[in-house]
Short mmCIF file of C-alpha atoms in Angstrom, two decimals:
data_model
loop_
_atom_site.label_atom_id
_atom_site.label_comp_id
_atom_site.label_asym_id
_atom_site.label_seq_id
_atom_site.Cartn_x
_atom_site.Cartn_y
_atom_site.Cartn_z
CA MET Z 1 -38.37 105.28 5.82
CA LYS Z 2 -41.62 105.86 5.99
CA LYS Z 3 -42.03 105.02 9.23
CA GLN Z 4 -39.56 107.15 10.73
CA THR Z 5 -40.83 110.23 8.00
CA ASP Z 6 -43.96 110.18 10.33
CA ASP Z 7 -42.26 109.93 13.93
CA LEU Z 8 -41.11 113.24 12.98
CA VAL Z 9 -43.87 114.65 11.77
CA LYS Z 10 -45.41 113.36 15.06
CA ARG Z 11 -43.29 114.44 17.25
CA ALA Z 12 -42.85 118.17 15.24
CA LYS Z 13 -46.76 118.32 15.72
CA ARG Z 14 -45.90 118.15 19.46
CA HIS Z 15 -43.22 121.14 18.85
CA GLU Z 16 -39.94 119.40 19.49
CA SER Z 17 -38.25 121.53 17.46
CA GLU Z 18 -35.21 118.81 16.30
CA ALA Z 19 -37.75 116.70 14.56
CA PHE Z 20 -39.12 119.82 13.04
CA THR Z 21 -35.70 121.03 11.84
CA GLU Z 22 -34.97 117.62 10.45
CA LEU Z 23 -38.18 116.89 8.52
CA MET Z 24 -37.42 120.35 6.48
CA GLN Z 25 -33.99 119.24 5.93
CA LEU Z 26 -35.42 116.41 4.62
CA TYR Z 27 -37.83 117.88 2.22
CA MET Z 28 -35.81 120.79 1.80
CA ALA Z 29 -34.56 120.14 -2.15
CA ASP Z 30 -38.16 118.83 -3.20
CA MET Z 31 -39.46 122.70 -1.57
CA TYR Z 32 -36.72 124.74 -3.41
CA LYS Z 33 -37.72 123.11 -7.24
CA VAL Z 34 -41.22 123.47 -6.98
CA ALA Z 35 -40.59 127.07 -5.67
CA TYR Z 36 -38.37 127.71 -8.34
CA ALA Z 37 -40.71 126.02 -10.95
CA ILE Z 38 -43.17 128.96 -9.82
CA LEU Z 39 -41.12 132.29 -9.30
CA MET Z 40 -37.74 131.16 -11.24
CA ASN Z 41 -35.61 133.14 -9.19
CA ASP Z 42 -33.33 131.71 -5.90
CA GLU Z 43 -34.04 134.70 -3.66
CA ASP Z 44 -37.89 134.43 -4.21
CA ALA Z 45 -37.61 131.24 -3.71
CA ALA Z 46 -35.59 130.99 -0.53
CA ASP Z 47 -38.17 133.84 0.72
CA ALA Z 48 -40.94 131.39 0.09
CA ILE Z 49 -39.54 128.46 1.93
CA GLY Z 50 -38.71 130.70 4.92
CA ASP Z 51 -42.13 131.96 4.73
CA MET Z 52 -43.74 128.05 4.49
CA ILE Z 53 -41.15 126.80 7.41
CA LEU Z 54 -42.50 129.62 9.74
CA ILE Z 55 -46.31 128.47 8.47
CA CYS Z 56 -45.86 125.11 8.87
CA TRP Z 57 -43.69 125.10 12.56
CA GLU Z 58 -47.02 127.35 13.97
CA LYS Z 59 -49.50 125.40 12.57
CA MET Z 60 -47.95 121.71 12.97
CA ASN Z 61 -51.11 121.23 15.18
CA GLN Z 62 -53.68 122.08 12.34
CA LEU Z 63 -51.94 118.90 10.18
CA VAL Z 64 -55.17 116.14 10.30
CA LYS Z 65 -53.16 113.20 8.50
CA ILE Z 66 -49.46 112.54 9.25
CA ARG Z 67 -49.34 111.18 6.04
CA TYR Z 68 -50.32 114.03 3.95
CA PHE Z 69 -47.40 116.38 5.64
CA LYS Z 70 -45.25 116.66 2.37
CA THR Z 71 -48.86 117.29 0.45
CA TRP Z 72 -49.33 119.97 3.30
CA MET Z 73 -46.49 121.81 3.28
CA THR Z 74 -46.15 121.69 -0.31
CA ARG Z 75 -49.63 123.83 -0.75
CA ILE Z 76 -48.16 125.95 1.97
CA LEU Z 77 -45.28 127.29 -0.47
CA ILE Z 78 -47.24 127.47 -3.44
CA ASN Z 79 -49.65 129.54 -2.14
CA LYS Z 80 -46.43 131.68 -0.35
CA CYS Z 81 -45.47 131.86 -4.08
CA TYR Z 82 -48.21 133.04 -5.55
CA ASP Z 83 -48.33 136.03 -2.71
CA ILE Z 84 -44.61 136.78 -3.86
CA ARG Z 85 -45.54 136.81 -7.31
CA ARG Z 86 -48.15 138.97 -6.64
CA LYS Z 87 -46.27 141.37 -4.29
CA ASN Z 88 -43.49 141.33 -7.29
CA GLN Z 89 -46.11 141.67 -10.09
CA ASN Z 90 -45.76 145.56 -10.87
CA ILE Z 91 -41.54 145.75 -9.89
CA ILE Z 92 -39.66 146.03 -12.87
CA CYS Z 93 -36.16 144.03 -12.35
CA LEU Z 94 -33.58 145.69 -14.26
CA ASP Z 95 -31.24 143.04 -13.02
CA GLU Z 96 -32.55 140.10 -14.91
CA CYS Z 97 -29.60 138.83 -16.62
CA GLU Z 98 -28.18 137.11 -13.51
CA GLU Z 99 -24.71 135.14 -14.85
CA PRO Z 100 -25.26 131.08 -14.39
CA ALA Z 101 -23.98 129.52 -11.29
CA ALA Z 102 -21.71 127.23 -11.39
CA CYS Z 103 -23.80 123.92 -12.20
CA ASP Z 104 -23.36 121.54 -14.96
CA GLU Z 105 -24.60 121.98 -18.36
CA TYR Z 106 -27.79 119.61 -17.91
CA ASN Z 107 -29.43 121.28 -14.95
CA LEU Z 108 -28.81 124.49 -16.63
CA GLU Z 109 -30.55 122.93 -19.78
CA LEU Z 110 -32.83 121.50 -17.73
CA LYS Z 111 -34.00 125.41 -16.43
CA GLU Z 112 -33.78 126.21 -19.51
CA ALA Z 113 -35.87 124.16 -20.73
CA LEU Z 114 -38.87 124.74 -18.03
CA ALA Z 115 -38.36 128.34 -18.11
CA ALA Z 116 -39.49 127.93 -21.68
CA LEU Z 117 -43.01 126.71 -20.30
CA ASP Z 118 -45.70 128.35 -19.41
CA GLU Z 119 -46.53 127.86 -15.36
CA LYS Z 120 -49.20 125.80 -15.64
CA TYR Z 121 -47.05 122.85 -17.32
CA ARG Z 122 -44.22 123.73 -14.93
CA ILE Z 123 -45.47 123.35 -11.63
CA ILE Z 124 -47.05 120.13 -12.72
CA MET Z 125 -44.04 118.66 -14.89
CA ILE Z 126 -42.00 119.16 -11.37
CA LEU Z 127 -44.24 117.63 -9.10
CA PHE Z 128 -44.57 114.50 -11.21
CA TYR Z 129 -41.27 113.76 -12.61
CA SER Z 130 -38.65 115.91 -10.01
CA GLU Z 131 -41.58 115.17 -6.51
CA GLY Z 132 -42.87 111.82 -7.90
CA TYR Z 133 -46.89 113.38 -6.99
CA ARG Z 134 -49.31 111.37 -8.30
CA ILE Z 135 -51.40 112.86 -10.57
CA ARG Z 136 -54.43 112.51 -8.20
CA GLU Z 137 -52.37 114.23 -5.54
CA ILE Z 138 -51.57 116.67 -7.83
CA SER Z 139 -55.09 117.51 -8.59
CA ASP Z 140 -55.66 118.42 -4.79
CA ILE Z 141 -52.56 120.12 -4.55
CA LEU Z 142 -53.31 122.58 -7.28
CA LYS Z 143 -57.16 122.08 -6.31
CA ILE Z 144 -57.94 121.33 -10.50
CA PRO Z 145 -59.63 118.46 -11.54
CA GLU Z 146 -57.35 115.08 -12.35
CA SER Z 147 -57.77 115.22 -16.06
CA THR Z 148 -57.24 118.60 -16.14
CA VAL Z 149 -53.44 117.38 -14.06
CA LYS Z 150 -53.59 114.97 -17.18
CA THR Z 151 -53.74 116.91 -20.23
CA ARG Z 152 -51.39 119.78 -18.83
CA LEU Z 153 -48.53 116.87 -18.00
CA GLN Z 154 -49.51 115.33 -21.56
CA ARG Z 155 -49.11 119.22 -23.27
CA GLY Z 156 -45.51 119.74 -20.61
CA ARG Z 157 -44.33 116.72 -22.93
CA GLU Z 158 -45.25 117.87 -25.74
CA LYS Z 159 -43.39 121.42 -25.68
CA LEU Z 160 -40.12 119.87 -23.71
CA GLU Z 161 -40.10 117.72 -27.57
CA VAL Z 162 -40.58 120.99 -29.63
CA TYR Z 163 -38.26 122.58 -27.13
CA TYR Z 164 -35.21 120.26 -27.61
CA LYS Z 165 -35.90 119.23 -31.21
CA GLU Z 166 -35.13 123.27 -31.82
CA LYS Z 167 -32.60 122.88 -30.21
#
């Protein structure tokens, strides 16, 4: 799998559109989770992902180490999410209460639990547990010390524990 992914990245760096499309499809679910963890809104997450895809395509030749493709792509996505949040900061949304989509109760409950966390804990929890990044990789992506990642991971767990005990 890793060798196949590396091959796709090499081909995408040569601007082979099929390889790039396959890469984006491979990581789309992961990128959605990250974007949603930051923005907590499906439409904004989709916008951030769209922007990320465009930037990745345009700047593929700037990727230095092929093995860090997913980390590089995630960092671009996080930056786009923060851009969108800054733009939306002064906008008041009257339609905050949307009807839940048809999904199982576990996903809805988990989304609610994660939404209750501060963003600084939520993004680390998503990157660590959902995306499988190691603490050092999260530290590199978020540009914070490893000790901070560990602390926020622990505090996030504690806050989730309290959330579930209260339910």
